[in-house]
């Protein structure tokens, strides 16, 4: 009431950032400490005890991957929505210009038949796993343990939609230039029935239902997605260059920047967890033991149909990413 | 050949459903997450989002929107809005910032569940843009109030609020957890995108934006319009789903979701938008009354939307039309009386001029709500301040988690039932009906009074209760935004 005298001092920033003794960044101001469902102690106000609440208990709070302070995680890129759009608008402008330029050079008409076959069998069917990449990132965002982790997943989901959209664009363009081929018509059949794809299909379908949030992060962001990106982005770009498909190579290079960002935050999250509790390393290694063999088999099987591809090198790069994190495989 | 039109390639982005083989379809799309379990996956391929945008367009348009909104913010920081705005407008802004950004953030988690669990490929893609939009809404609505934190600690509630047990926060959380966080994606999209977003966000975002511009807070007005332009897009993702529900034997479920959501949203917005529009915003800056906004934005548009989709008006429509002139007036008396528990300093808004306006907009106001204010004002004018804060616990509705109010001296709207041996109270017949639709969903909710009576609030007195609700922790207990200067015209000396 009127006799209340202000006792709490004014602040320079949010109270939870005030202890830092330095001016907070835009990233910290708009990204930190935003979840209200942090732990078992913050049940939903409605729906307590129902299926969704049980899901949180089982797969979020009950995950073997633990941390004493999930809110403390920071994205090494300090990415916020505003800067995400600035960066990606720049990238998309660049890629759009490439498409425009190569189209005026009648690039697609000049592609060799063997390479067109590879595009049909290997490249355009990737819209199915790319959709799963987005779905998996959506799961990560919906059930992550802190807002800073949610955000990295949200931007990664958007990156996947970016890649899927550009692939859709290229599918239509290839179809237009090569109407006698089955671009745009055969992808689902290839994804569901081509022997080369079945390893990836198994890996991706299984990663979708790895519902424990810790295992999901490891199975997808440290294994399945890394396998996919080394195959469908890195190895594809390398082979495209050899085949004279510079457009595919340059587009892939641009997607590789998104891949690198995903790896930076994934790496930071692993380090953050292991630093807090070294036992987390064993937990992660246990999951790698379960997931890496399937991923490596998937890469080897799929790269058989990409002319000039080197599956051993692709798998070695995937391993190197994890080994650099101090992980077993 | 130049660039392709979006329409030439767009469909490939949403031809992404396949038949799972190595795991079952039920594992990929569990009924509790994906909903409509009896409808085959292939039916969802026909989902056609009405508002199409490509990724390339999205990042371009959104970059420009942010550039516009943030540049206004920078320009207006120099104009020192905070020190020039009226106390009433600051009340409205604080109520908004304490209540809204973190809910927006959780809407981003909701949209992310669509990305993962929607059976319709188009809905997964729209969910991805929706998750991005809501991420934006949280961030921009945190960046703006942060500018005022060094002037006024009450803005700290923008991030700390949802980590407290404040009663207003519990009410907003309850609605969000019920409609946005704990249901399958179909029900969620009907409740949140269709009923809540297409129905109500216009009120807060267009209605309040007009008031903000009039009050001279152009950065708020511009920012909030920019936010609403995203809502206008992703709000539409529920509509094609409603069509699928109607075509596939889920009409009753659709209608029930609309009926529950519309009521819950209405009651919360009566506090969030209704109170500021009719009491906080300075009289000379008010664009319309709350009721007029509701009539223009909700009654007409929402009714038309429902009709077009083959849905009925909610069964309680007549009761709702009466509530339009009552609920927010009652909640205003309630919140103002319990002002120490708020995260914003409330504005009474009942000077003589303002009462004239209220009587004009709500004929009969002086004889009903006005009489309750007469008592408060008489106490204040005669220095009996201790009598202007209630000494007893309010009755809290188990569903809305808001105090049960009614027309003073006329009707109390309290309803009750006994469930599993417990007496449960509600603020309306509709809240009671909502509870009865799914008692297990609501029966474990502990209202602020339940917590008090269960001994969770210690010490069990006003001081302990304030502490429990974050007052004296995040900020000091709140008080009249004008330091009661508005009472002067009612003081005995002024009458002579
Ligand atoms: Fe929003
Ligand atoms: Fe929204």
mmCIF file of C-alpha atoms in Angstrom, chain A residues 66-301:
data_model
loop_
_atom_site.group_PDB
_atom_site.id
_atom_site.type_symbol
_atom_site.label_atom_id
_atom_site.label_comp_id
_atom_site.label_asym_id
_atom_site.label_seq_id
_atom_site.Cartn_x
_atom_site.Cartn_y
_atom_site.Cartn_z
ATOM 1 C CA UNK A 66 21.847 -35.198 -16.838
ATOM 2 C CA UNK A 67 22.945 -31.719 -15.884
ATOM 3 C CA UNK A 68 22.673 -29.809 -12.640
ATOM 4 C CA UNK A 69 21.965 -26.536 -14.459
ATOM 5 C CA UNK A 70 20.404 -26.914 -17.881
ATOM 6 C CA UNK A 71 19.598 -23.195 -17.970
ATOM 7 C CA UNK A 72 23.293 -22.417 -17.992
ATOM 8 C CA UNK A 73 23.832 -23.790 -21.492
ATOM 9 C CA UNK A 74 24.865 -21.201 -24.091
ATOM 10 C CA UNK A 75 24.809 -21.510 -27.863
ATOM 11 C CA UNK A 76 28.399 -20.858 -29.019
ATOM 12 C CA UNK A 77 26.988 -18.864 -31.958
ATOM 13 C CA UNK A 78 24.792 -16.742 -29.642
ATOM 14 C CA UNK A 79 22.222 -16.911 -32.401
ATOM 15 C CA UNK A 80 18.952 -15.046 -31.966
ATOM 16 C CA UNK A 81 15.957 -14.906 -34.284
ATOM 17 C CA UNK A 82 16.881 -11.505 -35.625
ATOM 18 C CA UNK A 83 20.403 -12.508 -36.622
ATOM 19 C CA UNK A 84 19.273 -15.915 -37.900
ATOM 20 C CA UNK A 85 17.141 -14.217 -40.547
ATOM 21 C CA UNK A 86 19.874 -11.775 -41.503
ATOM 22 C CA UNK A 87 22.343 -14.623 -42.014
ATOM 23 C CA UNK A 88 19.940 -16.940 -43.803
ATOM 24 C CA UNK A 89 18.472 -14.228 -45.997
ATOM 25 C CA UNK A 90 22.035 -13.563 -47.130
ATOM 26 C CA UNK A 91 22.626 -17.235 -47.827
ATOM 27 C CA UNK A 92 19.327 -17.635 -49.663
ATOM 28 C CA UNK A 93 19.965 -14.546 -51.767
ATOM 29 C CA UNK A 94 23.280 -16.064 -52.741
ATOM 30 C CA UNK A 95 21.761 -19.461 -53.582
ATOM 31 C CA UNK A 96 18.877 -17.895 -55.435
ATOM 32 C CA UNK A 97 21.322 -15.925 -57.562
ATOM 33 C CA UNK A 98 23.226 -19.120 -58.270
ATOM 34 C CA UNK A 99 20.044 -20.831 -59.420
ATOM 35 C CA UNK A 100 19.152 -17.881 -61.600
ATOM 36 C CA UNK A 101 22.596 -17.665 -63.147
ATOM 37 C CA UNK A 102 22.993 -21.399 -63.779
ATOM 38 C CA UNK A 103 19.520 -21.596 -65.207
ATOM 39 C CA UNK A 104 20.326 -18.876 -67.732
ATOM 40 C CA UNK A 105 23.427 -20.885 -68.672
ATOM 41 C CA UNK A 106 21.171 -23.909 -69.274
ATOM 42 C CA UNK A 107 23.180 -25.802 -66.742
ATOM 43 C CA UNK A 108 20.734 -28.678 -66.219
ATOM 44 C CA UNK A 109 20.480 -29.469 -69.911
ATOM 45 C CA UNK A 110 24.212 -30.046 -70.032
ATOM 46 C CA UNK A 111 24.434 -32.632 -67.259
ATOM 47 C CA UNK A 112 25.696 -36.083 -68.231
ATOM 48 C CA UNK A 113 23.195 -38.970 -68.282
ATOM 49 C CA UNK A 114 25.078 -40.962 -65.600
ATOM 50 C CA UNK A 115 25.013 -37.963 -63.291
ATOM 51 C CA UNK A 116 21.310 -37.381 -63.953
ATOM 52 C CA UNK A 117 20.707 -40.963 -62.958
ATOM 53 C CA UNK A 118 22.617 -40.353 -59.760
ATOM 54 C CA UNK A 119 20.565 -37.246 -59.047
ATOM 55 C CA UNK A 120 17.399 -39.255 -59.557
ATOM 56 C CA UNK A 121 18.476 -42.124 -57.355
ATOM 57 C CA UNK A 122 20.482 -40.286 -54.721
ATOM 58 C CA UNK A 123 19.698 -36.581 -54.554
ATOM 59 C CA UNK A 124 16.004 -35.822 -55.036
ATOM 60 C CA UNK A 125 14.770 -38.738 -52.834
ATOM 61 C CA UNK A 126 16.564 -36.995 -49.961
ATOM 62 C CA UNK A 127 13.493 -34.881 -49.370
ATOM 63 C CA UNK A 128 12.121 -37.767 -47.263
ATOM 64 C CA UNK A 129 15.015 -37.936 -44.827
ATOM 65 C CA UNK A 130 15.242 -34.129 -44.876
ATOM 66 C CA UNK A 131 11.670 -33.987 -43.687
ATOM 67 C CA UNK A 132 12.671 -36.386 -40.917
ATOM 68 C CA UNK A 133 15.599 -34.093 -40.074
ATOM 69 C CA UNK A 134 13.089 -31.327 -39.518
ATOM 70 C CA UNK A 135 10.779 -33.589 -37.519
ATOM 71 C CA UNK A 136 13.640 -34.664 -35.287
ATOM 72 C CA UNK A 137 14.691 -31.082 -34.660
ATOM 73 C CA UNK A 138 11.063 -30.304 -33.820
ATOM 74 C CA UNK A 139 11.114 -33.025 -31.202
ATOM 75 C CA UNK A 140 14.344 -31.676 -29.774
ATOM 76 C CA UNK A 141 12.824 -28.198 -29.502
ATOM 77 C CA UNK A 142 9.558 -29.338 -27.959
ATOM 78 C CA UNK A 143 11.212 -31.333 -25.198
ATOM 79 C CA UNK A 144 14.593 -29.696 -24.572
ATOM 80 C CA UNK A 145 15.585 -28.916 -21.010
ATOM 81 C CA UNK A 146 16.348 -25.201 -21.345
ATOM 82 C CA UNK A 147 15.303 -22.357 -23.612
ATOM 83 C CA UNK A 148 18.847 -21.959 -24.895
ATOM 84 C CA UNK A 149 18.768 -25.578 -26.091
ATOM 85 C CA UNK A 150 15.233 -25.173 -27.485
ATOM 86 C CA UNK A 151 16.435 -22.282 -29.628
ATOM 87 C CA UNK A 152 19.301 -24.173 -31.214
ATOM 88 C CA UNK A 153 16.839 -26.921 -32.186
ATOM 89 C CA UNK A 154 14.297 -24.440 -33.559
ATOM 90 C CA UNK A 155 16.888 -22.830 -35.832
ATOM 91 C CA UNK A 156 18.148 -26.257 -36.868
ATOM 92 C CA UNK A 157 14.585 -27.289 -37.787
ATOM 93 C CA UNK A 158 14.336 -24.179 -39.946
ATOM 94 C CA UNK A 159 17.683 -25.073 -41.568
ATOM 95 C CA UNK A 160 16.246 -28.463 -42.493
ATOM 96 C CA UNK A 161 13.201 -26.827 -44.006
ATOM 97 C CA UNK A 162 15.578 -24.595 -45.927
ATOM 98 C CA UNK A 163 17.412 -27.590 -47.349
ATOM 99 C CA UNK A 164 14.153 -29.418 -48.087
ATOM 100 C CA UNK A 165 12.781 -26.361 -49.866
ATOM 101 C CA UNK A 166 15.843 -25.894 -52.050
ATOM 102 C CA UNK A 167 15.732 -29.589 -52.897
ATOM 103 C CA UNK A 168 12.065 -29.212 -53.873
ATOM 104 C CA UNK A 169 13.029 -26.282 -56.061
ATOM 105 C CA UNK A 170 15.788 -28.239 -57.761
ATOM 106 C CA UNK A 171 13.476 -31.235 -58.200
ATOM 107 C CA UNK A 172 11.018 -29.095 -60.158
ATOM 108 C CA UNK A 173 13.811 -27.543 -62.196
ATOM 109 C CA UNK A 174 15.328 -30.911 -63.093
ATOM 110 C CA UNK A 175 11.898 -32.245 -63.985
ATOM 111 C CA UNK A 176 11.313 -29.290 -66.257
ATOM 112 C CA UNK A 177 14.611 -29.754 -68.069
ATOM 113 C CA UNK A 178 14.402 -33.534 -68.231
ATOM 114 C CA UNK A 179 10.722 -34.374 -68.626
ATOM 115 C CA UNK A 180 11.436 -37.903 -69.783
ATOM 116 C CA UNK A 181 13.065 -38.726 -66.476
ATOM 117 C CA UNK A 182 11.151 -39.398 -63.273
ATOM 118 C CA UNK A 183 12.227 -36.380 -61.218
ATOM 119 C CA UNK A 184 9.384 -35.477 -58.910
ATOM 120 C CA UNK A 185 7.551 -38.750 -59.438
ATOM 121 C CA UNK A 186 9.816 -41.511 -58.246
ATOM 122 C CA UNK A 187 11.244 -40.267 -54.954
ATOM 123 C CA UNK A 188 8.859 -41.992 -52.573
ATOM 124 C CA UNK A 189 9.275 -45.298 -54.378
ATOM 125 C CA UNK A 190 13.054 -44.926 -54.250
ATOM 126 C CA UNK A 191 13.032 -44.016 -50.555
ATOM 127 C CA UNK A 192 10.783 -46.928 -49.679
ATOM 128 C CA UNK A 193 12.153 -49.616 -51.995
ATOM 129 C CA UNK A 194 15.631 -48.876 -53.319
ATOM 130 C CA UNK A 195 18.038 -51.214 -51.456
ATOM 131 C CA UNK A 196 20.660 -48.462 -51.269
ATOM 132 C CA UNK A 197 18.334 -46.288 -49.177
ATOM 133 C CA UNK A 198 17.047 -48.865 -46.709
ATOM 134 C CA UNK A 199 19.896 -48.435 -44.249
ATOM 135 C CA UNK A 200 19.207 -44.701 -43.983
ATOM 136 C CA UNK A 201 15.491 -45.359 -43.827
ATOM 137 C CA UNK A 202 16.003 -47.699 -40.892
ATOM 138 C CA UNK A 203 18.387 -45.269 -39.182
ATOM 139 C CA UNK A 204 16.068 -42.311 -39.640
ATOM 140 C CA UNK A 205 12.865 -44.081 -38.689
ATOM 141 C CA UNK A 206 14.495 -45.416 -35.554
ATOM 142 C CA UNK A 207 15.988 -42.030 -34.666
ATOM 143 C CA UNK A 208 12.472 -40.575 -34.787
ATOM 144 C CA UNK A 209 11.299 -42.839 -32.002
ATOM 145 C CA UNK A 210 14.399 -42.500 -29.798
ATOM 146 C CA UNK A 211 12.198 -40.513 -27.446
ATOM 147 C CA UNK A 212 14.526 -40.199 -24.474
ATOM 148 C CA UNK A 213 15.740 -36.628 -24.985
ATOM 149 C CA UNK A 214 19.344 -37.487 -24.206
ATOM 150 C CA UNK A 215 19.411 -40.485 -26.499
ATOM 151 C CA UNK A 216 17.525 -38.527 -29.140
ATOM 152 C CA UNK A 217 20.182 -35.831 -29.164
ATOM 153 C CA UNK A 218 22.970 -38.386 -29.445
ATOM 154 C CA UNK A 219 21.244 -40.679 -31.946
ATOM 155 C CA UNK A 220 20.225 -37.831 -34.187
ATOM 156 C CA UNK A 221 22.588 -34.900 -33.828
ATOM 157 C CA UNK A 222 25.758 -36.862 -33.132
ATOM 158 C CA UNK A 223 25.083 -39.855 -35.369
ATOM 159 C CA UNK A 224 22.195 -39.944 -37.855
ATOM 160 C CA UNK A 225 22.364 -36.330 -38.948
ATOM 161 C CA UNK A 226 26.151 -36.408 -39.119
ATOM 162 C CA UNK A 227 25.949 -39.507 -41.322
ATOM 163 C CA UNK A 228 23.350 -37.823 -43.498
ATOM 164 C CA UNK A 229 25.308 -34.585 -43.842
ATOM 165 C CA UNK A 230 28.586 -36.301 -44.619
ATOM 166 C CA UNK A 231 26.785 -38.292 -47.307
ATOM 167 C CA UNK A 232 24.108 -36.035 -48.798
ATOM 168 C CA UNK A 233 25.912 -32.730 -48.340
ATOM 169 C CA UNK A 234 29.694 -33.169 -48.128
ATOM 170 C CA UNK A 235 30.255 -36.273 -50.259
ATOM 171 C CA UNK A 236 27.550 -35.206 -52.676
ATOM 172 C CA UNK A 237 29.228 -31.825 -53.165
ATOM 173 C CA UNK A 238 32.595 -33.438 -53.800
ATOM 174 C CA UNK A 239 31.187 -35.839 -56.384
ATOM 175 C CA UNK A 240 29.042 -33.140 -57.995
ATOM 176 C CA UNK A 241 32.173 -31.107 -58.683
ATOM 177 C CA UNK A 242 33.836 -34.073 -60.325
ATOM 178 C CA UNK A 243 30.711 -34.642 -62.431
ATOM 179 C CA UNK A 244 30.663 -31.000 -63.536
ATOM 180 C CA UNK A 245 27.549 -30.132 -61.522
ATOM 181 C CA UNK A 246 28.950 -26.968 -59.975
ATOM 182 C CA UNK A 247 25.508 -25.729 -59.077
ATOM 183 C CA UNK A 248 24.818 -28.738 -56.847
ATOM 184 C CA UNK A 249 28.245 -28.356 -55.285
ATOM 185 C CA UNK A 250 27.835 -24.657 -54.536
ATOM 186 C CA UNK A 251 24.357 -25.115 -53.077
ATOM 187 C CA UNK A 252 25.658 -27.920 -50.891
ATOM 188 C CA UNK A 253 28.521 -25.745 -49.697
ATOM 189 C CA UNK A 254 25.967 -23.235 -48.522
ATOM 190 C CA UNK A 255 24.020 -25.910 -46.612
ATOM 191 C CA UNK A 256 27.303 -27.045 -45.104
ATOM 192 C CA UNK A 257 27.423 -23.782 -43.167
ATOM 193 C CA UNK A 258 24.187 -24.772 -41.451
ATOM 194 C CA UNK A 259 25.636 -28.211 -40.794
ATOM 195 C CA UNK A 260 28.677 -26.659 -39.159
ATOM 196 C CA UNK A 261 26.487 -24.551 -36.903
ATOM 197 C CA UNK A 262 24.558 -27.638 -35.810
ATOM 198 C CA UNK A 263 27.852 -29.318 -34.978
ATOM 199 C CA UNK A 264 29.112 -26.331 -33.002
ATOM 200 C CA UNK A 265 26.175 -26.319 -30.629
ATOM 201 C CA UNK A 266 26.058 -30.099 -30.457
ATOM 202 C CA UNK A 267 29.691 -30.095 -29.498
ATOM 203 C CA UNK A 268 29.069 -27.401 -26.896
ATOM 204 C CA UNK A 269 26.216 -29.389 -25.396
ATOM 205 C CA UNK A 270 28.309 -32.547 -25.108
ATOM 206 C CA UNK A 271 31.118 -30.609 -23.458
ATOM 207 C CA UNK A 272 28.668 -28.870 -21.157
ATOM 208 C CA UNK A 273 27.221 -32.182 -19.972
ATOM 209 C CA UNK A 274 30.541 -33.996 -19.576
ATOM 210 C CA UNK A 275 32.016 -31.071 -17.668
ATOM 211 C CA UNK A 276 29.137 -31.196 -15.215
ATOM 212 C CA UNK A 277 29.320 -34.957 -14.708
ATOM 213 C CA UNK A 278 31.986 -37.150 -16.328
ATOM 214 C CA UNK A 279 29.552 -40.090 -16.109
ATOM 215 C CA UNK A 280 27.660 -38.452 -18.965
ATOM 216 C CA UNK A 281 30.500 -39.486 -21.261
ATOM 217 C CA UNK A 282 29.808 -43.152 -20.566
ATOM 218 C CA UNK A 283 26.127 -42.583 -21.145
ATOM 219 C CA UNK A 284 26.831 -40.984 -24.523
ATOM 220 C CA UNK A 285 29.359 -43.656 -25.497
ATOM 221 C CA UNK A 286 26.786 -46.306 -24.660
ATOM 222 C CA UNK A 287 24.350 -44.760 -27.094
ATOM 223 C CA UNK A 288 27.056 -44.402 -29.747
ATOM 224 C CA UNK A 289 27.716 -48.110 -29.464
ATOM 225 C CA UNK A 290 24.076 -48.711 -30.250
ATOM 226 C CA UNK A 291 23.707 -46.214 -33.120
ATOM 227 C CA UNK A 292 27.037 -45.836 -34.939
ATOM 228 C CA UNK A 293 27.158 -49.301 -36.602
ATOM 229 C CA UNK A 294 23.766 -48.763 -38.254
ATOM 230 C CA UNK A 295 24.808 -45.275 -39.353
ATOM 231 C CA UNK A 296 28.079 -46.466 -40.884
ATOM 232 C CA UNK A 297 26.322 -49.255 -42.735
ATOM 233 C CA UNK A 298 23.773 -46.726 -44.047
ATOM 234 C CA UNK A 299 26.501 -44.473 -45.394
ATOM 235 C CA UNK A 300 28.314 -47.342 -47.091
ATOM 236 C CA UNK A 301 25.160 -48.693 -48.709
#
